[in-house]
Coordinates of C-alpha atoms in Angstrom, one line a residue:
X1 CA -15.7 -8.5 9.3
X2 CA -15.1 -8.1 5.6
X3 CA -11.6 -9.6 5.8
X4 CA -10.7 -12.9 4.1
X5 CA -7.5 -14.6 5.1
X6 CA -6.8 -17.8 3.1
X7 CA -4.7 -20.8 4.1
X8 CA -1.3 -20.0 5.6
X9 CA -1.8 -16.2 5.6
X10 CA -0.9 -14.3 8.8
X11 CA -2.3 -11.2 10.5
X12 CA 0.0 -10.7 13.4
X13 CA 0.7 -8.7 16.5
X14 CA -0.8 -5.1 16.5
X15 CA -1.9 -5.5 12.8
X16 CA -5.2 -4.3 11.6
X17 CA -7.2 -5.4 8.5
X18 CA -10.3 -3.9 6.9
X19 CA -12.2 -4.9 3.7
X20 CA -9.2 -6.9 2.5
X21 CA -8.1 -10.2 1.0
X22 CA -4.9 -12.1 1.9
X23 CA -4.2 -14.9 -0.5
X24 CA -2.5 -18.1 0.7
X25 CA 0.8 -17.4 2.4
X26 CA 0.4 -13.6 2.5
X27 CA 1.8 -12.1 5.7
X28 CA 1.0 -8.9 7.6
X29 CA 2.9 -10.1 10.7
X30 CA 3.4 -7.0 12.9
X31 CA 2.3 -3.4 13.3
X32 CA 0.7 -3.3 9.8
X33 CA -2.4 -1.6 8.5
X34 CA -4.1 -3.3 5.6
X35 CA -7.1 -1.3 4.4
X36 CA -9.2 -2.1 1.3
X37 CA -6.4 -4.1 -0.2
X38 CA -5.5 -7.4 -1.9
X39 CA -2.3 -9.2 -1.0
X40 CA -1.2 -11.9 -3.5
X41 CA 0.3 -15.3 -2.7
X42 CA 3.3 -15.1 -0.4
X43 CA 3.3 -11.3 -0.1
X44 CA 5.2 -10.1 3.0
X45 CA 4.7 -6.7 4.6
X46 CA 7.7 -5.5 6.7
X47 CA 7.0 -4.3 10.2
X48 CA 5.1 -1.1 10.3
X49 CA 4.0 -1.1 6.7
X50 CA 0.8 0.8 6.1
X51 CA -1.5 0.2 3.1
X52 CA -3.4 3.5 3.2
X53 CA -6.9 3.5 1.8
X54 CA -8.1 7.0 2.0
X55 CA -6.6 10.0 0.2
X56 CA -5.7 13.1 2.2
X57 CA -7.7 15.2 -0.2
X58 CA -10.9 13.1 0.1
X59 CA -13.1 15.5 1.9
X60 CA -16.8 14.7 1.7
X61 CA -19.0 16.7 -0.6
X62 CA -21.2 19.0 1.5
X63 CA -24.4 18.2 -0.5
X64 CA -24.1 14.5 -1.2
X65 CA -21.9 13.5 1.8
X66 CA -19.8 11.3 -0.6
X67 CA -16.1 11.3 -1.0
X68 CA -14.5 11.6 -4.5
X69 CA -13.4 8.4 -6.3
X70 CA -9.7 7.5 -6.3
X71 CA -8.2 7.7 -9.8
X72 CA -5.0 5.7 -10.6
X73 CA -2.4 6.9 -13.1
X74 CA -1.2 4.1 -15.4
X75 CA 1.0 4.9 -18.4
X76 CA -0.2 8.5 -18.8
X77 CA -3.8 7.6 -18.5
X78 CA -6.0 8.1 -15.4
X79 CA -8.3 5.3 -14.4
X80 CA -11.3 6.0 -12.2
X81 CA -11.7 3.1 -9.7
X82 CA -15.2 4.1 -8.8
X83 CA -14.2 3.7 -5.2
X84 CA -13.7 6.3 -2.5
X85 CA -11.4 3.9 -0.6
X86 CA -8.8 1.6 -2.1
X87 CA -5.5 0.5 -0.6
X88 CA -2.9 -1.5 -2.5
X89 CA -3.1 -4.5 -4.8
X90 CA 0.1 -6.4 -4.4
X91 CA 1.1 -9.2 -6.8
X92 CA 2.4 -12.6 -5.8
X93 CA 5.8 -12.6 -3.9
X94 CA 5.9 -8.8 -3.6
X95 CA 7.5 -7.4 -0.4
X96 CA 7.7 -4.2 1.5
X97 CA 10.4 -3.0 3.8
X98 CA 9.8 -1.8 7.4
X99 CA 7.8 1.4 7.9
X100 CA 6.9 1.8 4.2
X101 CA 3.6 3.5 3.3
X102 CA 1.7 2.5 0.1
X103 CA -0.7 5.4 -0.5
X104 CA -4.2 4.7 -1.9
X105 CA -4.2 3.2 -5.3
X106 CA -0.8 1.5 -5.4
X107 CA -0.7 -1.4 -7.8
X108 CA 2.5 -3.4 -7.1
X109 CA 3.6 -6.1 -9.7
X110 CA 4.5 -9.6 -8.7
X111 CA 8.0 -10.2 -7.3
X112 CA 8.6 -6.5 -6.6
X113 CA 10.3 -5.0 -3.6
X114 CA 9.4 -1.7 -1.9
X115 CA 12.3 -0.5 0.2
X116 CA 12.0 0.5 3.9
X117 CA 10.8 4.0 4.9
X118 CA 9.4 4.8 1.5
X119 CA 6.1 6.6 0.9
X120 CA 5.0 5.3 -2.4
X121 CA 2.6 7.3 -4.6
X122 CA -0.4 5.8 -6.2
X123 CA 0.0 4.2 -9.7
X124 CA 1.2 1.1 -11.4
X125 CA 4.6 -0.4 -10.4
X126 CA 5.5 -3.2 -12.8
X127 CA 6.5 -6.8 -11.9
X128 CA 10.1 -7.5 -10.8
X129 CA 10.7 -3.9 -9.7
X130 CA 12.8 -2.6 -6.9
X131 CA 11.4 0.6 -5.6
X132 CA 14.1 2.5 -3.6
X133 CA 14.2 5.7 -1.6
X134 CA 17.3 7.7 -2.4
X135 CA 18.4 10.2 0.2
X136 CA 21.7 11.5 1.3
X137 CA 22.7 11.6 5.0
X138 CA 25.6 13.6 6.5
X139 CA 27.4 13.4 9.8
X140 CA 28.4 16.5 11.8
X141 CA 30.3 16.7 15.0
X142 CA 28.3 16.9 18.1
X143 CA 29.2 19.8 20.4

């Protein structure tokens, strides 16, 4: 319910979708969560990608029972979505690497790449971007 998958789109093995739209050719092929999101034409989610839709600090108000709205930073301005839940909006031909997490309110421009194992903060990420995780690993002798 509340999921629209258009021609040639794929929701595969162990993937879950909620309140989302997959445009033609968009793929969430395996072990993905797509919550309250829009995937553009030919978007591909790497295995294990999660499009998170609920902020960790979204505790319900005791009086109203409502959650706060998600606000998205774009160029030093904060935009109120008017939504308590919003996942990612991904432009045409964007891709994620395996096990990446797009936190609530990620706007990914067309033809952009999100590298594997990255937890991406909310906000606008322009078209044709490569978003990388930089970390240093070291090797030590095992005793």
